[in-house]
Coordinates of C-alpha atoms in Angstrom, one line a residue:
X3 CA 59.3 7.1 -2.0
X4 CA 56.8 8.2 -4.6
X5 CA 53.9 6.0 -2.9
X6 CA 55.0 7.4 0.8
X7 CA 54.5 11.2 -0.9
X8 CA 51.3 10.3 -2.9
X9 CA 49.3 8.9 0.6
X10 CA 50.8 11.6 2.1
X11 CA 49.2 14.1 0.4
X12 CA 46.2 12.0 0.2
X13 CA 46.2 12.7 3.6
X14 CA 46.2 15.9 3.8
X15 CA 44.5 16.4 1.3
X16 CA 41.2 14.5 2.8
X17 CA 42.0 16.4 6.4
X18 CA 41.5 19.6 4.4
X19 CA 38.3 18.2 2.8
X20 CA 36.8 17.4 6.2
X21 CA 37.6 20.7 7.8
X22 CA 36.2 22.5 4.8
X23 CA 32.7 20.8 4.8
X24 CA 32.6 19.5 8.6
X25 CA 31.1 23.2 9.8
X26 CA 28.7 22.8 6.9
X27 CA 26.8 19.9 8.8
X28 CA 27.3 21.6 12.3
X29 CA 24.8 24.5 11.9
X30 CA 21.6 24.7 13.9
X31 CA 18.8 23.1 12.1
X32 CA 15.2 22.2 11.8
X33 CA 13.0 19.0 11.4
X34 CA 9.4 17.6 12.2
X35 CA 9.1 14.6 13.5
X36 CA 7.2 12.9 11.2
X37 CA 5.5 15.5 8.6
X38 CA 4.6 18.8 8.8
X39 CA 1.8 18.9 6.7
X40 CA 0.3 22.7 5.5
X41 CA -2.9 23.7 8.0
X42 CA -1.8 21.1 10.1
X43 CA 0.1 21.0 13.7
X44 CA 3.5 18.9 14.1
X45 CA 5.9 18.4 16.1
X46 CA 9.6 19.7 15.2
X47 CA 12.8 20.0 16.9
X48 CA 15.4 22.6 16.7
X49 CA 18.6 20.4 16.5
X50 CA 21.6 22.6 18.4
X51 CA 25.2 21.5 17.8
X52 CA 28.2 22.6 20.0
X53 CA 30.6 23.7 17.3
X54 CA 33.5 25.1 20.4
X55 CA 35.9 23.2 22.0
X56 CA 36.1 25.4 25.0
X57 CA 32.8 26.5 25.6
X58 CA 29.2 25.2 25.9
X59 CA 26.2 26.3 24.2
X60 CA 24.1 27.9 26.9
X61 CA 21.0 29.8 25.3
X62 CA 19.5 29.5 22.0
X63 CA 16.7 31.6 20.9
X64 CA 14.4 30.6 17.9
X65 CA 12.6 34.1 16.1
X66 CA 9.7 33.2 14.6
X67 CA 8.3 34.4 11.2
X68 CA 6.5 37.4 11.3
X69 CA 4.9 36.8 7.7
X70 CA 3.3 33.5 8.9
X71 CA 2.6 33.3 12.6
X72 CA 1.7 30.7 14.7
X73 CA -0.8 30.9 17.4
X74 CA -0.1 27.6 18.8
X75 CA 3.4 27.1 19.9
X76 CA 4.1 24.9 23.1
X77 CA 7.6 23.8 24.1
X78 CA 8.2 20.8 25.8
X79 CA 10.1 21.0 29.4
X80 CA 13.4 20.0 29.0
X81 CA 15.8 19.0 32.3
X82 CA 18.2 21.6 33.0
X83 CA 16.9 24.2 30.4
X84 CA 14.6 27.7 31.5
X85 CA 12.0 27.9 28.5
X86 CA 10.5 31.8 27.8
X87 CA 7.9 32.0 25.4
X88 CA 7.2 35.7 23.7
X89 CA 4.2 36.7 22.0
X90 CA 3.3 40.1 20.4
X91 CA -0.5 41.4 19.1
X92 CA -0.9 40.6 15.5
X93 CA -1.5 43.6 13.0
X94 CA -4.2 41.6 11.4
X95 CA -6.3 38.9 13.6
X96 CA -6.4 35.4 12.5
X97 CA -9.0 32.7 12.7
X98 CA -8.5 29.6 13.8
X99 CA -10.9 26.5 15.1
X100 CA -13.4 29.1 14.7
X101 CA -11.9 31.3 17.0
X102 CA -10.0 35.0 16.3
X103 CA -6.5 35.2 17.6
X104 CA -5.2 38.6 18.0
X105 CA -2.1 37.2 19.5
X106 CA 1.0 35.0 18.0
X107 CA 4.8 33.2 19.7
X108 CA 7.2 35.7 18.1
X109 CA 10.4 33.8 19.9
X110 CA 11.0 31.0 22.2
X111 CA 14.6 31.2 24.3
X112 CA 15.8 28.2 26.1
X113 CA 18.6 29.1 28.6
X114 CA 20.6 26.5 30.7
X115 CA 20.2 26.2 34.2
X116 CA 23.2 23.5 34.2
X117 CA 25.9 22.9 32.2
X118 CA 24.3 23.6 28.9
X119 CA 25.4 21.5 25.5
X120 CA 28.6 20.5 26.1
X121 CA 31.8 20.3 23.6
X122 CA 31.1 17.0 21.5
X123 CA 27.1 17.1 21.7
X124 CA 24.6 18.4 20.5
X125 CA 20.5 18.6 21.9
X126 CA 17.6 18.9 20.2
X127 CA 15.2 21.6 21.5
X128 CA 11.3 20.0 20.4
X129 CA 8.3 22.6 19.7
X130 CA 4.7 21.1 19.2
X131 CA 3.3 23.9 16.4
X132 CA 0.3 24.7 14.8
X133 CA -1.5 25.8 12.9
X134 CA 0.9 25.7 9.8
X135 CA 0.2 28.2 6.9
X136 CA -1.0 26.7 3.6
X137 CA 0.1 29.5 1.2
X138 CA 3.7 28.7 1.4
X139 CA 6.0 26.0 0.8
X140 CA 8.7 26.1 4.1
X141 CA 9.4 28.3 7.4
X142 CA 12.1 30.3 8.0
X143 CA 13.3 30.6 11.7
X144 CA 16.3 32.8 12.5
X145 CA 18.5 31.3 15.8
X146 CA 20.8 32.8 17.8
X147 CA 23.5 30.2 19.7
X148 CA 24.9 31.6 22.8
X149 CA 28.5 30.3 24.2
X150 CA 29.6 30.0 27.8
X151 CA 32.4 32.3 26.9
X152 CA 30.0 34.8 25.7
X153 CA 30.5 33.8 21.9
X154 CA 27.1 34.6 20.0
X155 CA 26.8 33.2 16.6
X156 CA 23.7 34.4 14.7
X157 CA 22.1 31.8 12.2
X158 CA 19.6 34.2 10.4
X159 CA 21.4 33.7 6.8
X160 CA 18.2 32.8 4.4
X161 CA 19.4 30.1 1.7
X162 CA 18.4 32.0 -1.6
X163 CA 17.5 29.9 -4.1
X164 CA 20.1 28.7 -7.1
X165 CA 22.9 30.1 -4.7
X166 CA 25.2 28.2 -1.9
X167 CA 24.3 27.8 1.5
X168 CA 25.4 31.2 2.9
X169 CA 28.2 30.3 5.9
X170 CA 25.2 31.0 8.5
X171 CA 22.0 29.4 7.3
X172 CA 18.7 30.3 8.6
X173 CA 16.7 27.1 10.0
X174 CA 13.9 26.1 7.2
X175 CA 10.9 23.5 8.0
X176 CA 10.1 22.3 4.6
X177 CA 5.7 21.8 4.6
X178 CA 4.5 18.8 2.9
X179 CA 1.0 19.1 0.9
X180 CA -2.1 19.0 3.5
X181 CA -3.9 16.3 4.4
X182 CA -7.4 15.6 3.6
X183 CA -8.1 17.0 7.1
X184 CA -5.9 18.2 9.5
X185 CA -7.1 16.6 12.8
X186 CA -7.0 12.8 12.1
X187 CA -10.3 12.3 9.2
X188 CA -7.7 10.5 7.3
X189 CA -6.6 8.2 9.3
X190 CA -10.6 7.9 10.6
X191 CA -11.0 7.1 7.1
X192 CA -8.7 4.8 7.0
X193 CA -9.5 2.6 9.9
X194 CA -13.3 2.6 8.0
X195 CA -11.8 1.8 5.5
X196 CA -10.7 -1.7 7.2
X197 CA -13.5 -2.2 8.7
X198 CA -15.2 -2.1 5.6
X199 CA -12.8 -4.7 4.4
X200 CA -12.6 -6.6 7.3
X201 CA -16.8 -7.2 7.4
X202 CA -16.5 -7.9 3.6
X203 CA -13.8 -10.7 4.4
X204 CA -16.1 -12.2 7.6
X205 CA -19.2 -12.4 5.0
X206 CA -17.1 -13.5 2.3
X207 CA -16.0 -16.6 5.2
X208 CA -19.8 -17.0 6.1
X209 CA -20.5 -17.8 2.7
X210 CA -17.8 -19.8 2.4
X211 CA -18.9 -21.7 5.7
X212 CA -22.7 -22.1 4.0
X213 CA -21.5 -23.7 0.9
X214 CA -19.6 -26.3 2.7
X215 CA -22.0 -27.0 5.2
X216 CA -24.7 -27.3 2.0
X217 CA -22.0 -29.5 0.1
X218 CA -21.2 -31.9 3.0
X219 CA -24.8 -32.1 3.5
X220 CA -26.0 -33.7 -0.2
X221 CA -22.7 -36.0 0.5
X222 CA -24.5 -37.3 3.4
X223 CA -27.2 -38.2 1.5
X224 CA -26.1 -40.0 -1.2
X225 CA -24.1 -41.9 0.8
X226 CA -26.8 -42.7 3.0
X227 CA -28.7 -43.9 -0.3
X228 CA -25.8 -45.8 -1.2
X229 CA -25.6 -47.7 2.6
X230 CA -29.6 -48.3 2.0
X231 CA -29.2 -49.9 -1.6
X232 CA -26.3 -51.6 -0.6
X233 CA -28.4 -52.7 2.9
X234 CA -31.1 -54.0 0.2
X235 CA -29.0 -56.1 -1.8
X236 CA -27.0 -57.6 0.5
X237 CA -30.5 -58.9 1.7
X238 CA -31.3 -60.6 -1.7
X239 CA -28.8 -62.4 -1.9
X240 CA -28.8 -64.1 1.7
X241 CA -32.5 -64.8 0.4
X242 CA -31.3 -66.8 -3.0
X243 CA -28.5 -68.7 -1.0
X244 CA -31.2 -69.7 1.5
X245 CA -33.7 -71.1 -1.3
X246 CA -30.8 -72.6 -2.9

């Protein structure tokens, strides 16, 4: 009786446990794919859970931060999904590629044209971005999930630091250090960098080729030497066996 009790409240128990920390992993979110590198571009998707059991996610709209805009912001078309990109005139122009932009994406909304994210699934919503500040550490986008039956839940908590994740979490792209240069010199630098070795490995294998080809060459001779002296004696004695 007492082991029937203690696994059932094990149990339960663990069933409160999951339904505690379950919405904790359901929130929208944010990742590159790959790294998004300061003063770099990237690629990052907005990762859209459907948290309902009743209802579909059918519009999601992504704010982006007004203290660090982005000039460059394309989406890429998704089946079943109306894509609205909004831009406003920047206070301050920026530079970028040599060029002044007096204009930056301030949201992107993604509305369905079907079904939408279904109870069960989730869809990630992917944003090619650029160019990424390189005075701060991570991004702060605020989301708003819309519901088929007109449910809006607002993720636009930001995660203060040394606190818990507020119940509504902002998404944050964390920004790795930069690169040595932002459109590919590394990795140019890189493949140089086995070229380089590669050449030093083929004269390496030519030298190798040279010594051999010197080494087998002095065995030829002595051994022809050798065949001649041997040639020579072998002659000498066939003359004392014949004066014999």
């Amino acid at each position: 009786m007492k082991a029937s009790r203690l696994a059932a409240v094990t149990a339960v128990a663990g069933t409160a446990v999951l339904a505690v920390s379950s919405p904790a992993f359901a929130h929208v979110s944010v990742q590159p794919e790959g790294t998004a590198a300061k003063g770099g571009y990237a690629v990052i998707d907005f990762k859209v859970p459907n948290e309902r059991d009743n209802a579909s996610t059918t519009k999601v709209e992504v704010t982006f931060p007004a203290d660090h805009p982005l000039a460059s912001v394309m989406p890429q078309p998704m089946a079943g999904w109306k894509i609205e990109v909004t831009k406003a005139k920047l206070a301050k122009p920026m530079e970028m590629h040599g060029e002044k932009i007096s204009e930056a994406v301030t949201k992107v909304t993604w509305t369905a044209e079907d079904k939408g994210v279904e109870p069960g699934y989730f869809q990630k919503f992917p944003l090619s971005v650029g160019a990424l500040p390189e005075n701060t550490d991570e991004l702060v986008f605020k989301a708003i999930q819309t519901y088929s039956n007109k449910e809006v839940v607002r993720w636009i908590e930001v995660q203060q630091k040394g606190q818990e994740e507020p119940e509504n979490p902002a998404p944050t792209l964390a920004l790795s250090a930069a690169t040595d240069d932002h459109h590919g010199t590394a990795a140019a630098k890189d493949t140089a960098a086995k070229t380089e070795t590669t050449a030093s490995d083929d004269s390496g294998s030519t030298g190798g080729s040279d010594t051999t080809a010197r080494v087998l060459g002095v065995v030829g001779i002595v051994v022809g030497a050798a065949g001649v002296a041997y040639g020579a004696l072998a002659g000498r004695r066939r003359s004392t066996g014949s004066e014999a």
